[in-house]
XYZ file of C-alpha atoms in Angstrom:
483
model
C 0.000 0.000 0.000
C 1.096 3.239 -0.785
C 1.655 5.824 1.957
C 1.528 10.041 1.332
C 2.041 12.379 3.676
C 1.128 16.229 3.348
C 3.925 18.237 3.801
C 4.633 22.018 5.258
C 6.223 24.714 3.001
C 7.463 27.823 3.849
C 4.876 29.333 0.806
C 1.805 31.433 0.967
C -0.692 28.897 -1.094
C -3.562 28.342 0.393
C -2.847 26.635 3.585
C 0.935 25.809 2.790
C 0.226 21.793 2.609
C 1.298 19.955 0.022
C 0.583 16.322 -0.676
C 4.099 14.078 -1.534
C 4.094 10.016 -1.580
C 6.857 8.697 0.961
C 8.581 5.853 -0.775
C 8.948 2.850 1.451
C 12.550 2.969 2.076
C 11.905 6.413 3.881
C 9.129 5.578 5.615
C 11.006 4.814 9.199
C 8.504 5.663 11.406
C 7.935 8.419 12.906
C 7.918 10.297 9.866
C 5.220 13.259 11.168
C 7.136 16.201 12.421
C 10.485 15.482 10.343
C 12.020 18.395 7.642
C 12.010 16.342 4.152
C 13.681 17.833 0.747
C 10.756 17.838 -1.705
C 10.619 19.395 -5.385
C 7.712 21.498 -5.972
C 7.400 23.485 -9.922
C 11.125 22.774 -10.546
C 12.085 24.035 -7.240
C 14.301 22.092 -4.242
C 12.953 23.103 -1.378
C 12.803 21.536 2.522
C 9.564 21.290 4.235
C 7.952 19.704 7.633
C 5.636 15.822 7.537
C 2.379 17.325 8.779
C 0.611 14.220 8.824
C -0.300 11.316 6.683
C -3.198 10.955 4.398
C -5.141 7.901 3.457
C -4.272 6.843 -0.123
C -8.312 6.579 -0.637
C -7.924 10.442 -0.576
C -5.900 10.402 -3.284
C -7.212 10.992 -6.983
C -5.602 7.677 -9.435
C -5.119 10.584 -12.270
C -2.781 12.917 -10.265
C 0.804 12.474 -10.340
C 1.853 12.857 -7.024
C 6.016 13.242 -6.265
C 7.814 11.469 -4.691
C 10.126 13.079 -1.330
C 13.493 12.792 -2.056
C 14.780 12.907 1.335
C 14.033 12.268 5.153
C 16.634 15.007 6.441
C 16.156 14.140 9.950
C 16.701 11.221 12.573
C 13.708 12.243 14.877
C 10.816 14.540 14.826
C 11.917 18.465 14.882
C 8.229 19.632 15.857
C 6.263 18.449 18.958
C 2.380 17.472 18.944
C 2.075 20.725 21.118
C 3.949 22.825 18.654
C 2.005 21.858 15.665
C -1.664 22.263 17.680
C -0.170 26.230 18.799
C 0.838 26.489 15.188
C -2.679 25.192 13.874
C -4.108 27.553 16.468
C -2.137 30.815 14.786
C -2.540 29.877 11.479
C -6.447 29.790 12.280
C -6.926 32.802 14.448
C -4.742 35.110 12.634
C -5.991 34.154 8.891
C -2.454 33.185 7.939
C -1.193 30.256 5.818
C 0.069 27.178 8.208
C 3.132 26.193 5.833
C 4.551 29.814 6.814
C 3.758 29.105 10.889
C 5.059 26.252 11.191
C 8.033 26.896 9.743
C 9.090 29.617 12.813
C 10.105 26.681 14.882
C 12.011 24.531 11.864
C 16.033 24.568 12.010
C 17.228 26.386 9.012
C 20.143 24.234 9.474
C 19.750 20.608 7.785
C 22.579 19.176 9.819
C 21.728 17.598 13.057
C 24.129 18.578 15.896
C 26.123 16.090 18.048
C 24.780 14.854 21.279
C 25.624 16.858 23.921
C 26.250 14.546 27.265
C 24.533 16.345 30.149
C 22.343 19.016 31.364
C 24.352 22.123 31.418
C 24.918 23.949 34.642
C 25.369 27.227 35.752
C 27.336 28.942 38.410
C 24.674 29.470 41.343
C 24.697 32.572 43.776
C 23.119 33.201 46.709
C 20.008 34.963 46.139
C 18.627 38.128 47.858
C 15.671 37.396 50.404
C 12.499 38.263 49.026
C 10.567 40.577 50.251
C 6.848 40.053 51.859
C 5.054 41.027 48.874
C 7.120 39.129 46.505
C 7.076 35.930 48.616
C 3.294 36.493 48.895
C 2.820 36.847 45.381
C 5.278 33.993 44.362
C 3.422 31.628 46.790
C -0.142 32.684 44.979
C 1.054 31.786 41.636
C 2.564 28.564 42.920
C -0.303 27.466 44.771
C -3.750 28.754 43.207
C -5.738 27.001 41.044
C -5.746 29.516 38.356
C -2.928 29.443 36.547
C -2.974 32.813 34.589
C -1.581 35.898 36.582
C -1.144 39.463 35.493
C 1.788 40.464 38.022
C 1.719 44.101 37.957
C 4.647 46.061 39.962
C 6.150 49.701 39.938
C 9.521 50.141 37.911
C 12.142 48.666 40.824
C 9.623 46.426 42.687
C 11.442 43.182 41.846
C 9.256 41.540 39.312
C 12.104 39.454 37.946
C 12.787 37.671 41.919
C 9.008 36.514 41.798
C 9.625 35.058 38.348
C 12.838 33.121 39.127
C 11.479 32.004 42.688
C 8.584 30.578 40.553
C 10.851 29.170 37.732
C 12.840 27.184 40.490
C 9.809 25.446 41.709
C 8.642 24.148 38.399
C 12.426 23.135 37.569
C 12.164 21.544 40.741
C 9.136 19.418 39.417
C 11.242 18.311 36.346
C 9.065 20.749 34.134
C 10.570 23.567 31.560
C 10.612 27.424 31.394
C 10.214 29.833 28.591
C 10.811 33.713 29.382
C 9.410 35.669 26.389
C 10.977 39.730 26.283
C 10.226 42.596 24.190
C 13.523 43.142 22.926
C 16.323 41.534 22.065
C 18.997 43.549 24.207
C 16.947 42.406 27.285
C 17.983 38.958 27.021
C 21.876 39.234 28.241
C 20.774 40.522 31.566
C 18.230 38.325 32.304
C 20.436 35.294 30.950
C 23.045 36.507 33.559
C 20.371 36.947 35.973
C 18.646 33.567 35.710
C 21.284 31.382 35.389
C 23.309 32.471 38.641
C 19.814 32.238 40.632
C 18.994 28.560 39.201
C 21.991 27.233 38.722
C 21.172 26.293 35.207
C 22.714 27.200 31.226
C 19.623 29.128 30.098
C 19.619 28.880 25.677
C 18.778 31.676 23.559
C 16.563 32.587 21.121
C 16.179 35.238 18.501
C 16.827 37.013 15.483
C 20.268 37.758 15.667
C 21.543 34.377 16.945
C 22.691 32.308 13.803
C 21.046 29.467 12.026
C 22.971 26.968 13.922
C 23.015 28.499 17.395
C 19.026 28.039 16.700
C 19.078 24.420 15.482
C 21.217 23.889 18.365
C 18.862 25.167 20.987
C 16.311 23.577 19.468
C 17.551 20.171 19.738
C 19.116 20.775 23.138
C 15.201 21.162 24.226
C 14.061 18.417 22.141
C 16.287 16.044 23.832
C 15.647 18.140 27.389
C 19.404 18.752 27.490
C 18.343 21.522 28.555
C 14.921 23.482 30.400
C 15.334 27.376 30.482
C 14.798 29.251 27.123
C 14.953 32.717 26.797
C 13.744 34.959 23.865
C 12.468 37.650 21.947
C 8.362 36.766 20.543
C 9.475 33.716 17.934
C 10.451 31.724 20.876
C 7.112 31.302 22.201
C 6.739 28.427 18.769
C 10.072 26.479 20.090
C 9.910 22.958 21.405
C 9.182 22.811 25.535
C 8.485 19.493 26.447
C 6.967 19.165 29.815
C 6.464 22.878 29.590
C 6.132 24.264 33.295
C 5.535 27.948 32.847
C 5.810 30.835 30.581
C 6.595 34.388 31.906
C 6.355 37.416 29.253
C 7.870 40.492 30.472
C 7.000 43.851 29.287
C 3.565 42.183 28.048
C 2.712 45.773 27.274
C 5.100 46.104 24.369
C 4.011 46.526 20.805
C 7.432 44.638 20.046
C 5.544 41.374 20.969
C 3.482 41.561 17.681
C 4.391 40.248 14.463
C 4.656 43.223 12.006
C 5.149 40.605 8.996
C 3.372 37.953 7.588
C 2.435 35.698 9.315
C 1.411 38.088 11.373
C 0.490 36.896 15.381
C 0.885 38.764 18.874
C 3.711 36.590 21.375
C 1.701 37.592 24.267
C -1.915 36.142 23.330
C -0.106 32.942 21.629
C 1.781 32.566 25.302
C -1.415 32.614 26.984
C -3.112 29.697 24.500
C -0.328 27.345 24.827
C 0.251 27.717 28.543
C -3.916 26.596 28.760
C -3.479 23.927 25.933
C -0.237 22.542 27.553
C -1.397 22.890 31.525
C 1.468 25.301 32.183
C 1.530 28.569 34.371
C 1.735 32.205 32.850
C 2.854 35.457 34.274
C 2.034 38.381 32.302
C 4.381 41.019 33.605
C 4.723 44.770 33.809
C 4.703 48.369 35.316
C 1.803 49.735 32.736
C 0.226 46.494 32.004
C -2.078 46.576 28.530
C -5.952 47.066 28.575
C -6.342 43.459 27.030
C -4.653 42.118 30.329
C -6.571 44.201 32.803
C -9.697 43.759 31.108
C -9.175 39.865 31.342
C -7.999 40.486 34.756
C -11.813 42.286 35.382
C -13.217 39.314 33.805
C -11.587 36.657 35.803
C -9.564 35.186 32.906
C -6.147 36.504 34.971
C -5.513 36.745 38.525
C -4.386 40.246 38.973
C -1.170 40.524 41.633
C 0.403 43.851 42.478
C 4.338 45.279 43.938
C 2.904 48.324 44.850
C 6.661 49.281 46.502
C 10.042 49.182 45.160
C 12.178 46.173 46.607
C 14.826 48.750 47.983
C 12.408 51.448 49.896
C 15.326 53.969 50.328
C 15.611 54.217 46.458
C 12.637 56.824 45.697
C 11.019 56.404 41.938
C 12.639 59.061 39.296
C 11.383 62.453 39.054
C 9.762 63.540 35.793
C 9.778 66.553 33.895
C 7.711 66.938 30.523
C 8.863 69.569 28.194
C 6.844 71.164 25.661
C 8.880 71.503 22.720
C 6.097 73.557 21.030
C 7.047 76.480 24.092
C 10.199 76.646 23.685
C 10.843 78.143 20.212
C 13.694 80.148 21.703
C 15.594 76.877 21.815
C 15.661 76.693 17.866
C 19.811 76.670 18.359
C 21.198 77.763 21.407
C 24.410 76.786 20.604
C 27.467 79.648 20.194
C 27.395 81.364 17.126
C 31.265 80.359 15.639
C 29.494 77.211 14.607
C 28.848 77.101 10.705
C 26.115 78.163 8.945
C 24.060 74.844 8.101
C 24.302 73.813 12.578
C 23.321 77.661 12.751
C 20.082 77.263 11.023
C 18.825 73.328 12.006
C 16.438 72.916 14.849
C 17.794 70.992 18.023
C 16.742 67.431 19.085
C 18.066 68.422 22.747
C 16.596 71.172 24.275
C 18.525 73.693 26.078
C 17.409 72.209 29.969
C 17.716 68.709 28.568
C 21.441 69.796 27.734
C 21.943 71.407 31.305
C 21.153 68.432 33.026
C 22.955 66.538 30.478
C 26.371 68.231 31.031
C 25.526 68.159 34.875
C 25.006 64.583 34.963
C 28.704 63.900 32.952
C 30.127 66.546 35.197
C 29.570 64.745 38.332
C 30.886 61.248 36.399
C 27.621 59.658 35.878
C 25.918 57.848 32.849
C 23.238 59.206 30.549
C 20.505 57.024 28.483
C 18.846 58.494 25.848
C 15.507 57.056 23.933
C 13.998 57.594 21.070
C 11.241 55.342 18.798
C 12.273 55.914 15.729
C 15.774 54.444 14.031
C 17.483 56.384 11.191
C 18.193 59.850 10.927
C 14.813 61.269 9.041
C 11.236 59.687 9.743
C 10.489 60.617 5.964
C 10.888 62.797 2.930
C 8.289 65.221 1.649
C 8.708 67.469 -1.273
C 7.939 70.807 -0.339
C 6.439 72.419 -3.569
C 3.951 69.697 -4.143
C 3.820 67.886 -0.874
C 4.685 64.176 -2.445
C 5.764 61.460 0.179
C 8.775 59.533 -0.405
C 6.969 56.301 -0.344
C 8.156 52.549 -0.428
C 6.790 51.174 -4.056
C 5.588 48.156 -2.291
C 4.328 49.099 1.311
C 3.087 52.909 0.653
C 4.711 54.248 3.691
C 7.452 56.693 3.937
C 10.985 55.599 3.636
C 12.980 56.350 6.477
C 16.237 58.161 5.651
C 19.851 57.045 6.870
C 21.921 59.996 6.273
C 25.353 57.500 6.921
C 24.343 55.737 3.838
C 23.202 57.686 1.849
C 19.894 55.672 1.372
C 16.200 55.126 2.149
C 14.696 52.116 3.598
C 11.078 50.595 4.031
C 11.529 49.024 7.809
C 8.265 47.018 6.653
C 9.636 44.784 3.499
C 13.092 46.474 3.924
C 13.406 47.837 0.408
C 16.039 49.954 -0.072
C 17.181 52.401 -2.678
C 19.431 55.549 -3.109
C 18.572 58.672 -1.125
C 17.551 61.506 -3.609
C 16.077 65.431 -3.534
C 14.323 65.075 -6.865
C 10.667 64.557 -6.366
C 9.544 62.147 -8.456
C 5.903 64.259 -8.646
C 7.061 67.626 -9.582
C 10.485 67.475 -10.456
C 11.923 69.971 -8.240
C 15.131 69.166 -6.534
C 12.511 70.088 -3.072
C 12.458 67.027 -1.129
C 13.332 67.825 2.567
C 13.708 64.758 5.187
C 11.824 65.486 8.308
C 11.051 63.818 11.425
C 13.624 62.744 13.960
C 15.907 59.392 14.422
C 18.675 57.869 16.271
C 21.239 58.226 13.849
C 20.364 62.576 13.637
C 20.302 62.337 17.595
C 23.580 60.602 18.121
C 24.791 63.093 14.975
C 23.820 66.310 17.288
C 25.046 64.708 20.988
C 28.360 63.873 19.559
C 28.563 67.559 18.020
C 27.072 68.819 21.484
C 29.786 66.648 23.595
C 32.823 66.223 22.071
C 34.970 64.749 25.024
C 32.488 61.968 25.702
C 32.071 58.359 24.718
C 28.861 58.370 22.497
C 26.937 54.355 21.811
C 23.930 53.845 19.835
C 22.025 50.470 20.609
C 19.101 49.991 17.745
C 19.000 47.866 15.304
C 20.821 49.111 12.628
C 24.093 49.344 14.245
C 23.844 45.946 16.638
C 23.732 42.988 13.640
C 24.745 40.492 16.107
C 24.781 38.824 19.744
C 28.064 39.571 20.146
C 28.107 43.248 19.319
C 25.324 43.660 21.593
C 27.027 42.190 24.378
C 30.082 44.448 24.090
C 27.852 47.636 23.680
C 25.730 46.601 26.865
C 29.179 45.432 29.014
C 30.799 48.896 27.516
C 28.063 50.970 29.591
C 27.454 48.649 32.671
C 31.740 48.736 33.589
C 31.597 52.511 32.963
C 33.542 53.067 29.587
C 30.503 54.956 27.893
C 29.027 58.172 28.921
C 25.845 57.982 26.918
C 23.586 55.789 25.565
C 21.232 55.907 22.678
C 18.579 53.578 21.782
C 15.038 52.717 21.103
């Protein structure tokens, strides 16, 4: 009898599944959740067993293909990973070829056993304090098992989700901690591993293809139980999975931009109910979505009204009205040339007092801003055409290092020009301001100190990252710019 199997490709057609027959000298079982090498219109291209079909369900007159290889020794996709794939695919109208293939090794070469579950060098932790033992204890022992912990900026969040963590490692089970951002994971790496004694993997975009196949079959085999990562890694493998913690749940970086398109945060919350695990939901500002399902009873809201160290007082805050201060347009001395002369400042002229203040007395500055580049966008100013992106009609931003524009949707990119393609006038002004024009006018403003950027233009890899973080933490930066 012959035996097909439908197969997962990383293509938007339809649903992504494609039907293949599995010649019998491939068909070790279990075939369902290994990457194959299959051909499809001429193309060689490696896709996922989804599951088998019954040759009944076949029609005679279609020539079906054959797959040409079984790339893997054991399954690379758990029965819980493809029901929270089936689950996105659904809810978010995307195809489930595309889903699935978030938690597939890019890598076709299997990695060598690794002997051993990796440890960590433990330290002795601080003593929590009432209010995080109390709230640690409710998430351990209630019956509900999806909390919304929120806690002022300070209040020790992070000890109530490693006291938890420990008890479920304890019980043999596995961890996933789900961040915003990417350059959160190094300090919470650090901080989890010398609490729990455990190597905690990593997981996101910057790691390389085979750092990712190798954390993924470190978990598969439970050679290891702490993973830590930016929103993809709520699709990895986590057998036994214990409990899932998203910090920041507030933060728009938890949604999927691009197709397929999903939100980390609601995914965490369906697989820690389909898979029996615990959730913490965690933040300062929590979302609306969270305390409106903390209202309804579908979260158990738990507070840190106070920070953990009481003699360290929240920081003050000043808003400044940019719109008020037109006096500020350059307050800069006059010998500087023309084109400074005439530019309006990012840094307004008390930001730049207590700037200088703070570097005076030897102390560190950070600086945000939510928006990369150094122009938001380009408008002609005769006939008020946007510099748009020819396939995502939004403006390009404008990186005045390179020379170029770029779509940060479908990252098109082309040459930076001031003829407007409407009128053609040589009238296009960039507007709007960016890290890159920021960094630009605090390096102009402070010569004699050490100026970093951390976005993601300028930190390509897990490595640089590191060394930018490490630069400002043992005190050889002055400022810091990010988003």
């Amino acid at each position: 009898m012959e035996k097909f199997v439908r197969v997962a490709l990383k293509v938007a057609h339809n649903d992504g599944l494609f039907t293949y027959r599995l010649p019998e000298a491939l068909s070790a079982p279990p075939v369902i959740g290994k990457r194959v090498r299959v051909s499809l219109q001429s193309r060689l291209l490696t896709g996922v067993v989804f599951d088998e079909v019954s040759d009944t369900s076949v029609q005679p007159s279609l020539k079906i293909k054959d797959i040409l290889q079984v790339i893997d020794q054991e399954p690379v996709i758990t029965e819980a990973q493809f029901e929270l794939m089936k689950f996105c695919a659904y809810y978010y109208f995307n195809s489930l070829g595309p889903c699935i293939h978030f938690a597939v090794p890019r890598n076709e070469i299997e990695p060598r056993e690794k002997s051993g579950t990796q440890e960590a060098k433990k330290i002795k932790k601080d003593a929590l304090s009432v209010e995080q033992e109390d709230a640690a204890q409710e998430i351990l022992n209630n019956e509900k098992k999806a909390f919304l912990l929120e806690g002022v900026t300070g209040s020790g969040k992070t000890h109530v989700y490693i006291k938890v963590a420990e008890a479920v490692l304890a019980n043999n089970q596995s961890v996933l901690f789900i961040v915003p951002e990417i350059s959160l994971t190094p300090q919470l790496v650090k901080r989890v591993e010398t609490a729990l004694g455990l190597k905690a993997l990593v997981m996101h975009s910057n790691i390389t293809p085979a750092k990712k196949r190798d954390a993924i079959f470190q978990l598969l085999r439970r050679k290891a139980r702490i993973l830590i990562g930016a929103r993809s890694a709520i699709f990895a493998p986590m057998p036994e999975l214990g409990l899932i913690v998203v910090d920041e749940e507030h933060d728009t970086s938890l949604k999927q931009e691009e197709s397929p398109r999903y939100h980390a945060r609601d995914l965490a919350l369906w697989r820690a109910k389909n898979e029996g695990a615990r959730i913490i939901l965690g933040s300062a500002t929590p979302s609306l979505e969270s305390m409106v399902n903390a209202k309804k009873g579908k979260l158990l809201h738990l507070t840190l009204p106070n920070r953990f160290h009481k003699n360290r007082p929240l920081p003050t805050v000043t808003i400044i009205d940019l719109k008020e201060r037109a006096q500020d347009v350059d307050f800069r001395t006059q010998d500087q040339s023309k084109t400074a002369g005439q530019k309006i400042c990012i840094i307004s002229r008390p930001l730049m007092e207590e700037m200088t203040a703070t570097l005076n007395r030897g102390a560190q500055i950070l600086l945000f801003l939510n928006q990369r580049g150094y122009a938001k966008f380009g408008v002609c100013y005769q006939c008020g055409h946007m510099v748009e992106c020819p396939n995502c009609s939004v403006g390009l931003t404008y990186y005045h290092s390179r020379r170029r524009l770029l779509c940060h949707l479908c990252q098109h990119s082309e040459i930076a020009h001031i003829v407007c393609r409407n009128c053609r006038n040589d009238s296009i002004k960039f507007l709007g301001l960016g890290t890159e024009r920021l960094e630009e006018e605090v390096k102009e403003l402070f010569k004699d100190a050490k100026v970093l950027r951390l976005d993601r233009d300028v930190v390509q890899s897990e490595r640089r990252l590191v060394a930018t973080l490490s630069a400002m933490h043992e005190g050889r930066a002055d400022i810091l710019i990010g988003t």
